[in-house]
Coordinates of C-alpha atoms and ligand atoms in Angstrom, one line a residue:
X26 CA 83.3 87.5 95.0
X27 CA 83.6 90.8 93.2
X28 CA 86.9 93.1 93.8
X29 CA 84.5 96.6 92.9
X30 CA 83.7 98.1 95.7
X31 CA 80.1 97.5 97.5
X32 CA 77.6 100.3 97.3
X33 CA 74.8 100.5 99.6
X34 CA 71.1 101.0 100.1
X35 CA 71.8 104.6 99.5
X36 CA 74.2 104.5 96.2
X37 CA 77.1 105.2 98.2
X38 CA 79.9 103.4 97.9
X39 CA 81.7 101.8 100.7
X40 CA 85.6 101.3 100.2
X41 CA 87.0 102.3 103.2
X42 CA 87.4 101.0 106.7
X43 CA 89.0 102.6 110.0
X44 CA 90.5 99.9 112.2
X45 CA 90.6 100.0 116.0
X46 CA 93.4 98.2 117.1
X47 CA 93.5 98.8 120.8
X48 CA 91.7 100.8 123.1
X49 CA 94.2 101.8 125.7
X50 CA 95.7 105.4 125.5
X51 CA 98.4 107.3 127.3
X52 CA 95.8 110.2 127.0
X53 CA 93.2 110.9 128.5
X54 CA 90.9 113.2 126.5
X55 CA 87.7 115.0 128.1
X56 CA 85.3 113.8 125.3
X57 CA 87.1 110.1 123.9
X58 CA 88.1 108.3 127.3
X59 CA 85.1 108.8 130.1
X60 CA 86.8 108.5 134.0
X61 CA 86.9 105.0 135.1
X62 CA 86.7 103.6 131.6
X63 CA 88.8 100.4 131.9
X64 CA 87.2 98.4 128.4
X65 CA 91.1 96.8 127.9
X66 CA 91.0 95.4 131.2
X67 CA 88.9 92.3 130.0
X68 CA 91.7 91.9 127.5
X69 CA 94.8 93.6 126.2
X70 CA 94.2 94.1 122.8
X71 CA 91.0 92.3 121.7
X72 CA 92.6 91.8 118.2
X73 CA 96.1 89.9 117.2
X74 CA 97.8 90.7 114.2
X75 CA 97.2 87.9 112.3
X76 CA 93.5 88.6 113.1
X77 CA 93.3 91.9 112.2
X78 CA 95.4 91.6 108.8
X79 CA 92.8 88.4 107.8
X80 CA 90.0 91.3 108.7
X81 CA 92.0 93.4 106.5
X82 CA 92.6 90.5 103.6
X83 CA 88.7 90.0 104.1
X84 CA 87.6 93.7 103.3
X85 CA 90.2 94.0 100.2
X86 CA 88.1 91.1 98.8
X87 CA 85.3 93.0 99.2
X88 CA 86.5 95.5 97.4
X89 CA 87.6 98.3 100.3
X90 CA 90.9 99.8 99.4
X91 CA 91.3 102.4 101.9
X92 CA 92.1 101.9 105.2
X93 CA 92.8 103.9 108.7
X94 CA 94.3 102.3 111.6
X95 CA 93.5 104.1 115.1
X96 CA 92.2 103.6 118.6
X97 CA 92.7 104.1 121.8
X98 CA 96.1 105.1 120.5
X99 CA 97.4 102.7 118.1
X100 CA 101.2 103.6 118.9
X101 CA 100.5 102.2 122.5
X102 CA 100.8 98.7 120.5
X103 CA 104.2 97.1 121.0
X104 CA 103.3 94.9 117.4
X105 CA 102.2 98.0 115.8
X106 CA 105.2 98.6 113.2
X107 CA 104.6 95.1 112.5
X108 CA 100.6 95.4 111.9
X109 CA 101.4 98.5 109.3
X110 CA 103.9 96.7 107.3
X111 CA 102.0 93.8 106.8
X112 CA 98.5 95.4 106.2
X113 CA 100.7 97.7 103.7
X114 CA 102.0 94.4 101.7
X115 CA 98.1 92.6 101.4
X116 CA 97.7 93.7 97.3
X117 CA 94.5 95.3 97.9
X118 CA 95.5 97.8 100.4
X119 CA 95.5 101.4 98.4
X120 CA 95.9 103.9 101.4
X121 CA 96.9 103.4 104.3
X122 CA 96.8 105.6 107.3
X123 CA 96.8 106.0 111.1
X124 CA 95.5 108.7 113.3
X125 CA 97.5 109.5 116.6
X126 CA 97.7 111.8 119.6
X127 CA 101.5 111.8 118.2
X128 CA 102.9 111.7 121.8
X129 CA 104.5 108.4 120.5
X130 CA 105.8 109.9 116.8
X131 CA 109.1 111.2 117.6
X132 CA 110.6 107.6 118.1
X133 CA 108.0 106.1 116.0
X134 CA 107.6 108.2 112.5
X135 CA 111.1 106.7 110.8
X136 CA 110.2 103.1 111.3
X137 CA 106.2 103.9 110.1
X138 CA 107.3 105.3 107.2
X139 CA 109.4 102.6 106.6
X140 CA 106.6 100.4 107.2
X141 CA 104.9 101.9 104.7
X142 CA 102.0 104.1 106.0
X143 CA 101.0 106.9 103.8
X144 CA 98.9 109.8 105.5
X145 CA 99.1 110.4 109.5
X146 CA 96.5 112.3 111.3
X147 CA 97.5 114.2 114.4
X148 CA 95.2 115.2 117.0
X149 CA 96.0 118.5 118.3
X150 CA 93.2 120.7 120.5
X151 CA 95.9 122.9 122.1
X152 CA 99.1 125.1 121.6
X153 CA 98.7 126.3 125.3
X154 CA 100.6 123.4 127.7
X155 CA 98.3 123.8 130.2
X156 CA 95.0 124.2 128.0
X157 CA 96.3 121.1 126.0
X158 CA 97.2 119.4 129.5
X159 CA 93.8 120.3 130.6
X160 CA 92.2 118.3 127.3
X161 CA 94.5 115.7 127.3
X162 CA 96.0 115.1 130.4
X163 CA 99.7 114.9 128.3
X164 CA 102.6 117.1 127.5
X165 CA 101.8 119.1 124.0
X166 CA 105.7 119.7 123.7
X167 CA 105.9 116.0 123.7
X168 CA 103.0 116.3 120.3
X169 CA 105.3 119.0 118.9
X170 CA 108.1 117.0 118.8
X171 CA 106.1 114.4 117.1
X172 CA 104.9 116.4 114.4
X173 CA 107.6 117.6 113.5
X174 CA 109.5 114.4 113.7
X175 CA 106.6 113.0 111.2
X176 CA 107.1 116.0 108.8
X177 CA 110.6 115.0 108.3
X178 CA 110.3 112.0 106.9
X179 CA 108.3 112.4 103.9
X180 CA 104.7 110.7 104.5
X181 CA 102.6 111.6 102.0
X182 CA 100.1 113.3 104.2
X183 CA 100.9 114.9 107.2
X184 CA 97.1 116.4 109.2
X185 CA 95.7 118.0 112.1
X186 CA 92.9 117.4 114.0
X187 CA 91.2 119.4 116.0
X188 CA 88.2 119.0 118.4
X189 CA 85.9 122.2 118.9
X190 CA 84.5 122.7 122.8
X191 CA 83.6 126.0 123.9
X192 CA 85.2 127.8 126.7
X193 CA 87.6 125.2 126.6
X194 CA 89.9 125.1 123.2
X195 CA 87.9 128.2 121.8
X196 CA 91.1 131.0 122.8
X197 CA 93.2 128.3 121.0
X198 CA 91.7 127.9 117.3
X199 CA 93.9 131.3 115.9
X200 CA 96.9 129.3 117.7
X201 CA 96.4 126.2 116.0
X202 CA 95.6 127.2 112.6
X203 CA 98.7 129.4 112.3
X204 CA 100.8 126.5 113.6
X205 CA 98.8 124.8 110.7
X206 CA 99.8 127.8 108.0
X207 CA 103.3 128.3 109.2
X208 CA 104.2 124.1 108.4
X209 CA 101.6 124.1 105.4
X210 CA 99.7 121.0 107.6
X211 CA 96.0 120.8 106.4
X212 CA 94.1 121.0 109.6
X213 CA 90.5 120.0 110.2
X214 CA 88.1 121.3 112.9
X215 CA 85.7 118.5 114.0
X216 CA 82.7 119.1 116.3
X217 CA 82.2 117.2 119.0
X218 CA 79.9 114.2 119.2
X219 CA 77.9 112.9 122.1
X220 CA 79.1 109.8 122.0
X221 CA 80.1 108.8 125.6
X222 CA 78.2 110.8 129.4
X223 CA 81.5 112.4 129.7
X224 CA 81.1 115.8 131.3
X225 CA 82.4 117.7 128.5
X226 CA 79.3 116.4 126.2
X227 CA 76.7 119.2 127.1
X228 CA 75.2 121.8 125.2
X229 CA 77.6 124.4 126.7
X230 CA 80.2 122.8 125.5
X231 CA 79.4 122.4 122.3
X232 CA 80.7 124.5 119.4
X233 CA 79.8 124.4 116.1
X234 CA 82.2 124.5 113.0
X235 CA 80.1 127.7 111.9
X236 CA 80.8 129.2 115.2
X237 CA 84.5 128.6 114.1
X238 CA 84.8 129.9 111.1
X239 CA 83.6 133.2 112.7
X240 CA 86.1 133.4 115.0
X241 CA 89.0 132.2 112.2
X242 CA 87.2 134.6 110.2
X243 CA 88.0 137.8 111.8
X244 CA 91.4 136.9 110.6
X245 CA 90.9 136.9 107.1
X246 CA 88.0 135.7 105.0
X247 CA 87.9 131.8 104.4
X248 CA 87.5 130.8 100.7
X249 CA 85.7 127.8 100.2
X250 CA 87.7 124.9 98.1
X251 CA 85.0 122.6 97.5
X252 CA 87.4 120.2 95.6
X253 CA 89.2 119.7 97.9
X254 CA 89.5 116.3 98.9
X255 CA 92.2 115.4 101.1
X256 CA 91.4 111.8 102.7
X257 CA 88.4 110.2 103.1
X258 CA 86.2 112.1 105.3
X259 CA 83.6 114.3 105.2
X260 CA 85.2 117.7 105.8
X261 CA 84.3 120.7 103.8
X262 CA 87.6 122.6 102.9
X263 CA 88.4 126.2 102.9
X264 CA 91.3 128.3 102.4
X265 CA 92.9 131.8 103.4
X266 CA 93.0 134.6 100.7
X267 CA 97.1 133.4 99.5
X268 CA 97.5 130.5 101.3
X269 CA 97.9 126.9 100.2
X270 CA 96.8 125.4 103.2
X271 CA 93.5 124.0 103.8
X272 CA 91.2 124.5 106.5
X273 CA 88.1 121.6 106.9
X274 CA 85.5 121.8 109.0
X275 CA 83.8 118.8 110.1
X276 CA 79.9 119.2 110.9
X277 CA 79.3 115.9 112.6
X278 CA 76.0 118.0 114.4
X279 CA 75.0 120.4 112.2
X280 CA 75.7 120.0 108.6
X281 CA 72.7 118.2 107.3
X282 CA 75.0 117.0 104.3
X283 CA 77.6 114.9 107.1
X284 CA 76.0 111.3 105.9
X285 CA 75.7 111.7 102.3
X286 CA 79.1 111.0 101.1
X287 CA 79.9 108.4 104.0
X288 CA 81.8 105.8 102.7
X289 CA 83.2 103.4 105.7
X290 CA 82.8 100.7 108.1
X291 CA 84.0 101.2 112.0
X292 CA 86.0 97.8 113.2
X293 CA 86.1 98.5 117.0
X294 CA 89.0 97.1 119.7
X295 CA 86.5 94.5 120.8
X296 CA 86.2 93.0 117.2
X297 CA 82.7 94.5 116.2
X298 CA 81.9 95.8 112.7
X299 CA 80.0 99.2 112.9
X300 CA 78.3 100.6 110.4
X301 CA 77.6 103.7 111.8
X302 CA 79.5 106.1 113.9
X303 CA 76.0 107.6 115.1
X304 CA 74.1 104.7 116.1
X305 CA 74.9 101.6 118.5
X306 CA 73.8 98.8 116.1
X307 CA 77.2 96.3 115.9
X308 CA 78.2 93.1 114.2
X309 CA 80.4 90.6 115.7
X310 CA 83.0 90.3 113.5
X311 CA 85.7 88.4 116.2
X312 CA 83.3 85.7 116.9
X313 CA 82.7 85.1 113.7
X314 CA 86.5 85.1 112.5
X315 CA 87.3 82.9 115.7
X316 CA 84.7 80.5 114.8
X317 CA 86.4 79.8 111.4
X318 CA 83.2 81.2 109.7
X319 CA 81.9 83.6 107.1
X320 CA 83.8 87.2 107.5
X321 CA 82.8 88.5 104.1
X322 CA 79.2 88.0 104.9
X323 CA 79.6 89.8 108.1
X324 CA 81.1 92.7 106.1
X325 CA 78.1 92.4 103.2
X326 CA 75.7 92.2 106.0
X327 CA 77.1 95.5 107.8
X328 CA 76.9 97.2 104.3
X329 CA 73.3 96.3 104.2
X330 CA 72.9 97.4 107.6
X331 CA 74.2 101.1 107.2
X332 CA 72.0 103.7 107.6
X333 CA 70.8 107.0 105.6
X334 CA 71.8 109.4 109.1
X335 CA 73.9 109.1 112.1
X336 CA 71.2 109.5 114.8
X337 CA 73.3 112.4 117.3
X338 CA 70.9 115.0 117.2
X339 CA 67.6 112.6 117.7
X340 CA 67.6 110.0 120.2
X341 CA 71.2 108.4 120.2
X342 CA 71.9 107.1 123.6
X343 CA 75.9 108.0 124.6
X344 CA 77.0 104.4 125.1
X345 CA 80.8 103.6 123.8
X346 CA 83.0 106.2 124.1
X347 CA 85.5 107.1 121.2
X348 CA 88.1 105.2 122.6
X349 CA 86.0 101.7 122.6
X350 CA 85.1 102.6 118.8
X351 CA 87.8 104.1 117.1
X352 CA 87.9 107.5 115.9
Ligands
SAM2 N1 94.5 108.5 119.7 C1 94.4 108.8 118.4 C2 94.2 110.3 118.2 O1 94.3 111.1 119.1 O2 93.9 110.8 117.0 C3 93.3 108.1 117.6 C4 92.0 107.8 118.2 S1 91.0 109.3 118.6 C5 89.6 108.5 119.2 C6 90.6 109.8 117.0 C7 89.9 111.1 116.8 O3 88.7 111.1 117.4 C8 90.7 112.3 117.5 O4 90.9 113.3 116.6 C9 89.8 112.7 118.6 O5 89.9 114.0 118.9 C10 88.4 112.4 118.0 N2 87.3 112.2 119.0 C11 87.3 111.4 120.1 N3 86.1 111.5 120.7 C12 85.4 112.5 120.1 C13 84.1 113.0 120.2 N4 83.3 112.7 121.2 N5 83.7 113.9 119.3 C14 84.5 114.3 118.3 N6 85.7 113.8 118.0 C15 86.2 112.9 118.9

């Protein structure tokens, strides 16, 4: 078994995979959870730690190095701290991150960083209580606290995420990037994807990061950093004329360029490897670890799988929301 990392069909090379560990949340977000979406009820948390670190053992044989643990909200997780510091001590493990609503962070960031996670992601759509509550259904003074409560204790990376939906977040995006600027926090602008028939998903709705950048753009001009490479992902970065902080806009929909650097598999709270955010085809990965069998080849074999193109803007059918895949 090699230790480089696979590439596939397409040259790219695939070293990274973002972990769903549950996919309960004490949020309740427009676009990620649909109403009545009860996938947990079947079962808690489809994964137990000892499953999900020999997932984790699995990949690092196969040569992924970076990994991102999310949901659902991972923090909801009682065994959580636990998961982290184990995943952090297998030897392969290079990065490792999560990527929260941070409702949880305040209590939580200490004992993470202890644990030995690197980079935290922070969703944050709002600086308005009542536009966030709106989004979100939570308290956004309860985020606040959070972030800054994961600022002061020295992770390595410390990001914003924020979802772009038209007549709904739109008056917030000036808000939210100064908030950015003022704590030197990159930030990242991600449009939204069909992926679930919540009512937010239409047309109307939608907002593209070129749409954004005009409207950041009548404060200052944004200079493009195309180095830039904080993470993984695919965000193109940008900076304001004398400040550090950068800026990324994610073009799920529109930028024709959003596949090409793609580097990661999707392991979803039900134990299903995905090789594509965009498209419904899934291995099952649980079954396969429960039956004692072959999880390397399941990995391989999603590799092979993965596709040029998501498929949003064709034919893609909304089927599991966010919160069933892991965002
Ligand atoms: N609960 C955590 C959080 O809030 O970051 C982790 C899971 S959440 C599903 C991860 C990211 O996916 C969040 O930044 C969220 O805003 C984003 N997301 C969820 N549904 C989305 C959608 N339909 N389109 C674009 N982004 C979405």
């Amino acid at each position: 078994m090699t230790c480089h990392p696979a590439t596939d069909s397409f040259g790219r090379t695939i070293d990274y995979l973002r972990l769903s560990v549950t996919d309960r949340c004490n949020e309740r977000c427009l676009y990620c959870m649909p109403e009545g979406y009860r996938g947990w009820a079947q079962r808690a948390d489809h994964l137990d730690a000892d499953e999900i670190v020999q997932v984790v053992e699995a990949a690092c044989r196969f040569g992924f190095r970076k990994f991102r643990v999310t949901g659902g909200e991972p923090l909801v997780r009682r065994d959580i701290v636990e998961i982290l510091r184990r995943l952090r001590d297998l030897p392969g493990v290079q990065t490792l991150g999560i990527s929260t609503n941070g409702t949880r962070l305040a209590s939580l960031a200490p004992a993470l960083r202890q644990a030995g996670v690197q980079s935290v992601n922070i969703s944050l759509d709002a600086l308005d209580p009542v536009v966030y509550r709106r989004i979100t259904g939570g308290r956004v003074e309860t985020v606040l606290e959070g972030i800054e409560a994961a600022l002061s204790v020295g992770f390595e990376a410390v990001k914003l995420n924020c979802v772009l939906m038209r007549g709904i977040n739109e008056d917030q995006l000036h808000a939210v990037t100064e908030f950015a600027l003022k704590r030197e926090m990159p930030l990242r602008f991600i449009e939204l994807m069909p992926l679930s028939d919540a009512d937010v998903l239409t047309a109307e709705n939608f907002l593209s990061v070129g749409d954004a950048m005009q409207i950041l753009e009548t404060r200052g001009n944004l200079i493009p950093d195309p180095d830039a490479r904080l993470g993984f992902g695919p965000a193109r970065y940008y900076r304001f004329r004398g400040a550090a902080t950068r800026i990324g806009f994610i073009g799920a929909m529109t930028s024709p360029h959003f596949c090409e650097t793609c580097n990661k598999l999707r392991l979803t709270a039900d134990g299903k490897l995905r090789p594509c955010l965009g498209r419904h085809g899934e291995l099952d990965l649980l079954a396969v670890l429960r039956a004692g069998g072959d999880v390397a080849g399941v990995i391989r074999e999603a590799i092979a799988r993965k596709p040029e193109n998501h498929q949003f803007a064709e034919d893609y059918q909304p089927g599991r929301p966010m919160t069933a895949i892991g965002g």
